């Protein structure tokens, strides 16, 4: 991946509050380096209701693109389908944007921590996906 | 032969029927979904009709690609990317021909439906829009009226099914006994073809 910037992270949730709070949580748990990672929430619809907005997702992805790729994490349903449809369209999301298969909260934390260390998109994706394996009981 | 005007009529006829049936679609979505299917599609197809009126594309493919893009951008629920992928995929398969035959359309629509199945991972019998779309595609060879009847039958036949995709699948057996809202709106879309053809 070209560019020496950090990987960008987009957090897509049906709820604007969930997306924004998970972004805040992930940055906070990433410690000092977390502040440097470009993270953008894309939650809810443009009208502020529960749902998914292709426009908010595209704007969020553009805002975190530093040339190192963008990892998009989603909650469920239309959030997943909308990102997939935008990726299939081509030209809607920055080059090097990838839908990352990961649990939303744990994956976001892992992605931001990994990105803050300057890791590339493959490593960020792997770390976020690995969060599926952290059993709690 | 079907020209761009036919496909614009298809979209405006669908916008009108979704508008008429929005309350029923939302009512169907209340017991097994999140009660927004009618209003979501109404917003989407209203945006499609407005976009087509503002700058009418001149080929069948361009009409459907534009319609699909508007649906993905404006619906706000899973039906947006699903119907958007259906129309965009169909439009892309039609290429840039000024007119297409019914047979060419049937092939392109099948490609669009295949794209929806890839995107959502649903197969026939999962209690989704696929249960109306696949019978419609299979019946298109006998004309738009036959496709409309097949889609309506397919939608009705979702009632005894247990949902295996989408939010309704979380309900397990409790999804049985409700007609699927997505299959119902898919039947409206297919009925729009017959309407655009003056049937």
mmCIF file of C-alpha atoms in Angstrom, chain A:
data_model
loop_
_atom_site.group_PDB
_atom_site.id
_atom_site.type_symbol
_atom_site.label_atom_id
_atom_site.label_comp_id
_atom_site.label_asym_id
_atom_site.label_seq_id
_atom_site.Cartn_x
_atom_site.Cartn_y
_atom_site.Cartn_z
ATOM 1 C CA UNK A 1 0.000 0.000 0.000
ATOM 2 C CA UNK A 2 1.375 3.358 -1.029
ATOM 3 C CA UNK A 3 1.669 6.276 1.366
ATOM 4 C CA UNK A 4 3.240 6.541 4.783
ATOM 5 C CA UNK A 5 0.124 7.598 6.691
ATOM 6 C CA UNK A 6 -1.769 5.442 9.186
ATOM 7 C CA UNK A 7 -4.589 3.112 8.213
ATOM 8 C CA UNK A 8 -7.961 4.825 8.601
ATOM 9 C CA UNK A 9 -10.818 3.214 10.519
ATOM 10 C CA UNK A 10 -14.529 3.703 9.800
ATOM 11 C CA UNK A 11 -17.111 2.452 12.303
ATOM 12 C CA UNK A 12 -20.571 1.863 10.796
ATOM 13 C CA UNK A 13 -23.480 1.263 13.147
ATOM 14 C CA UNK A 14 -27.260 1.567 12.854
ATOM 15 C CA UNK A 15 -26.980 4.046 15.711
ATOM 16 C CA UNK A 16 -25.084 7.339 15.530
ATOM 17 C CA UNK A 17 -24.454 7.168 19.275
ATOM 18 C CA UNK A 18 -23.064 3.625 19.103
ATOM 19 C CA UNK A 19 -20.714 4.486 16.238
ATOM 20 C CA UNK A 20 -19.459 7.658 17.931
ATOM 21 C CA UNK A 21 -19.090 6.016 21.336
ATOM 22 C CA UNK A 22 -17.212 3.003 20.011
ATOM 23 C CA UNK A 23 -14.879 5.371 18.169
ATOM 24 C CA UNK A 24 -14.260 7.243 21.426
ATOM 25 C CA UNK A 25 -13.814 3.989 23.349
ATOM 26 C CA UNK A 26 -11.351 2.533 20.837
ATOM 27 C CA UNK A 27 -9.291 5.714 20.736
ATOM 28 C CA UNK A 28 -9.288 5.934 24.524
ATOM 29 C CA UNK A 29 -8.205 2.325 25.016
ATOM 30 C CA UNK A 30 -5.463 2.728 22.419
ATOM 31 C CA UNK A 31 -3.662 5.105 24.754
ATOM 32 C CA UNK A 32 -1.405 7.885 23.560
ATOM 33 C CA UNK A 33 -1.083 6.563 20.009
ATOM 34 C CA UNK A 34 -4.828 6.300 19.570
ATOM 35 C CA UNK A 35 -5.219 10.030 19.117
ATOM 36 C CA UNK A 36 -3.145 9.893 15.933
ATOM 37 C CA UNK A 37 -5.271 7.226 14.236
ATOM 38 C CA UNK A 38 -7.854 8.620 11.839
ATOM 39 C CA UNK A 39 -11.141 7.147 13.103
ATOM 40 C CA UNK A 40 -14.552 8.244 11.855
ATOM 41 C CA UNK A 41 -17.997 7.072 12.948
ATOM 42 C CA UNK A 42 -20.770 6.629 10.354
ATOM 43 C CA UNK A 43 -23.866 5.916 12.403
ATOM 44 C CA UNK A 44 -27.558 6.033 11.640
ATOM 45 C CA UNK A 45 -29.228 7.795 8.738
ATOM 46 C CA UNK A 46 -28.719 11.380 7.622
ATOM 47 C CA UNK A 47 -32.059 12.178 9.271
ATOM 48 C CA UNK A 48 -30.603 11.029 12.597
ATOM 49 C CA UNK A 49 -32.689 7.858 12.726
ATOM 50 C CA UNK A 50 -31.592 4.254 13.201
ATOM 51 C CA UNK A 51 -30.324 2.814 9.917
ATOM 52 C CA UNK A 52 -27.459 3.062 7.463
ATOM 53 C CA UNK A 53 -26.434 5.937 5.227
ATOM 54 C CA UNK A 54 -24.280 5.331 2.171
ATOM 55 C CA UNK A 55 -23.471 9.037 2.110
ATOM 56 C CA UNK A 56 -22.253 9.132 5.725
ATOM 57 C CA UNK A 57 -20.132 6.024 5.105
ATOM 58 C CA UNK A 58 -18.537 7.499 1.977
ATOM 59 C CA UNK A 59 -17.842 10.800 3.754
ATOM 60 C CA UNK A 60 -16.353 9.029 6.783
ATOM 61 C CA UNK A 61 -14.102 6.867 4.598
ATOM 62 C CA UNK A 62 -12.871 9.889 2.645
ATOM 63 C CA UNK A 63 -12.150 11.745 5.879
ATOM 64 C CA UNK A 64 -9.847 9.025 7.291
ATOM 65 C CA UNK A 65 -8.021 8.134 4.069
ATOM 66 C CA UNK A 66 -4.291 8.862 4.475
ATOM 67 C CA UNK A 67 -3.232 6.701 1.550
ATOM 68 C CA UNK A 68 -2.601 3.582 3.664
ATOM 69 C CA UNK A 69 -6.043 2.079 3.203
ATOM 70 C CA UNK A 70 -9.253 2.241 5.179
ATOM 71 C CA UNK A 71 -10.664 -0.548 7.357
ATOM 72 C CA UNK A 72 -14.454 -0.457 7.680
ATOM 73 C CA UNK A 73 -16.069 -2.251 10.617
ATOM 74 C CA UNK A 74 -19.847 -2.639 10.741
ATOM 75 C CA UNK A 75 -22.499 -3.821 13.147
ATOM 76 C CA UNK A 76 -25.056 -5.869 11.195
ATOM 77 C CA UNK A 77 -27.640 -6.174 8.432
ATOM 78 C CA UNK A 78 -27.929 -3.100 6.242
ATOM 79 C CA UNK A 79 -24.610 -1.744 7.534
ATOM 80 C CA UNK A 80 -22.809 -4.792 6.116
ATOM 81 C CA UNK A 81 -24.842 -4.834 2.899
ATOM 82 C CA UNK A 82 -24.442 -1.112 2.244
ATOM 83 C CA UNK A 83 -20.646 -1.245 2.586
ATOM 84 C CA UNK A 84 -20.511 -4.302 0.317
ATOM 85 C CA UNK A 85 -22.702 -2.576 -2.271
ATOM 86 C CA UNK A 86 -20.527 0.556 -2.166
ATOM 87 C CA UNK A 87 -17.359 -1.528 -2.593
ATOM 88 C CA UNK A 88 -18.943 -3.368 -5.533
ATOM 89 C CA UNK A 89 -19.829 -0.056 -7.164
ATOM 90 C CA UNK A 90 -16.218 1.120 -7.311
ATOM 91 C CA UNK A 91 -15.292 4.789 -7.031
ATOM 92 C CA UNK A 92 -17.628 5.359 -4.070
ATOM 93 C CA UNK A 93 -15.019 4.639 -1.382
ATOM 94 C CA UNK A 94 -11.298 5.537 -1.349
ATOM 95 C CA UNK A 95 -8.914 3.110 -3.025
ATOM 96 C CA UNK A 96 -7.737 0.511 -0.523
ATOM 97 C CA UNK A 97 -10.978 0.514 1.457
ATOM 98 C CA UNK A 98 -11.812 -2.891 2.900
ATOM 99 C CA UNK A 99 -14.777 -4.314 4.801
ATOM 100 C CA UNK A 100 -13.204 -6.023 7.792
ATOM 101 C CA UNK A 101 -14.987 -9.046 9.257
ATOM 102 C CA UNK A 102 -14.790 -8.436 13.005
ATOM 103 C CA UNK A 103 -16.886 -8.023 16.149
ATOM 104 C CA UNK A 104 -17.823 -4.350 16.297
ATOM 105 C CA UNK A 105 -16.555 -3.194 19.700
ATOM 106 C CA UNK A 106 -13.642 -5.574 20.279
ATOM 107 C CA UNK A 107 -12.646 -5.380 16.628
ATOM 108 C CA UNK A 108 -12.645 -1.582 16.696
ATOM 109 C CA UNK A 109 -10.345 -1.530 19.716
ATOM 110 C CA UNK A 110 -7.978 -4.044 18.125
ATOM 111 C CA UNK A 111 -8.008 -2.161 14.812
ATOM 112 C CA UNK A 112 -7.247 1.243 16.355
ATOM 113 C CA UNK A 113 -4.497 -0.118 18.623
ATOM 114 C CA UNK A 114 -2.885 -1.921 15.685
ATOM 115 C CA UNK A 115 -3.210 1.063 13.359
ATOM 116 C CA UNK A 116 -1.700 3.346 16.013
ATOM 117 C CA UNK A 117 1.489 1.267 15.828
ATOM 118 C CA UNK A 118 1.785 2.070 12.133
ATOM 119 C CA UNK A 119 0.712 -1.395 10.975
ATOM 120 C CA UNK A 120 -0.538 -1.857 7.417
ATOM 121 C CA UNK A 121 -4.102 -2.662 6.376
ATOM 122 C CA UNK A 122 -3.522 -6.442 6.317
ATOM 123 C CA UNK A 123 -2.295 -6.361 9.911
ATOM 124 C CA UNK A 124 -5.161 -4.131 11.038
ATOM 125 C CA UNK A 125 -7.651 -6.490 9.370
ATOM 126 C CA UNK A 126 -6.033 -9.549 10.961
ATOM 127 C CA UNK A 127 -6.019 -7.984 14.420
ATOM 128 C CA UNK A 128 -9.656 -6.941 14.183
ATOM 129 C CA UNK A 129 -10.734 -10.367 12.929
ATOM 130 C CA UNK A 130 -8.727 -12.095 15.637
ATOM 131 C CA UNK A 131 -10.979 -10.393 18.189
ATOM 132 C CA UNK A 132 -13.587 -13.050 17.306
ATOM 133 C CA UNK A 133 -11.421 -15.604 19.089
ATOM 134 C CA UNK A 134 -11.274 -13.872 22.482
ATOM 135 C CA UNK A 135 -13.707 -15.967 24.498
ATOM 136 C CA UNK A 136 -15.002 -14.404 27.697
ATOM 137 C CA UNK A 137 -15.961 -17.569 29.529
#
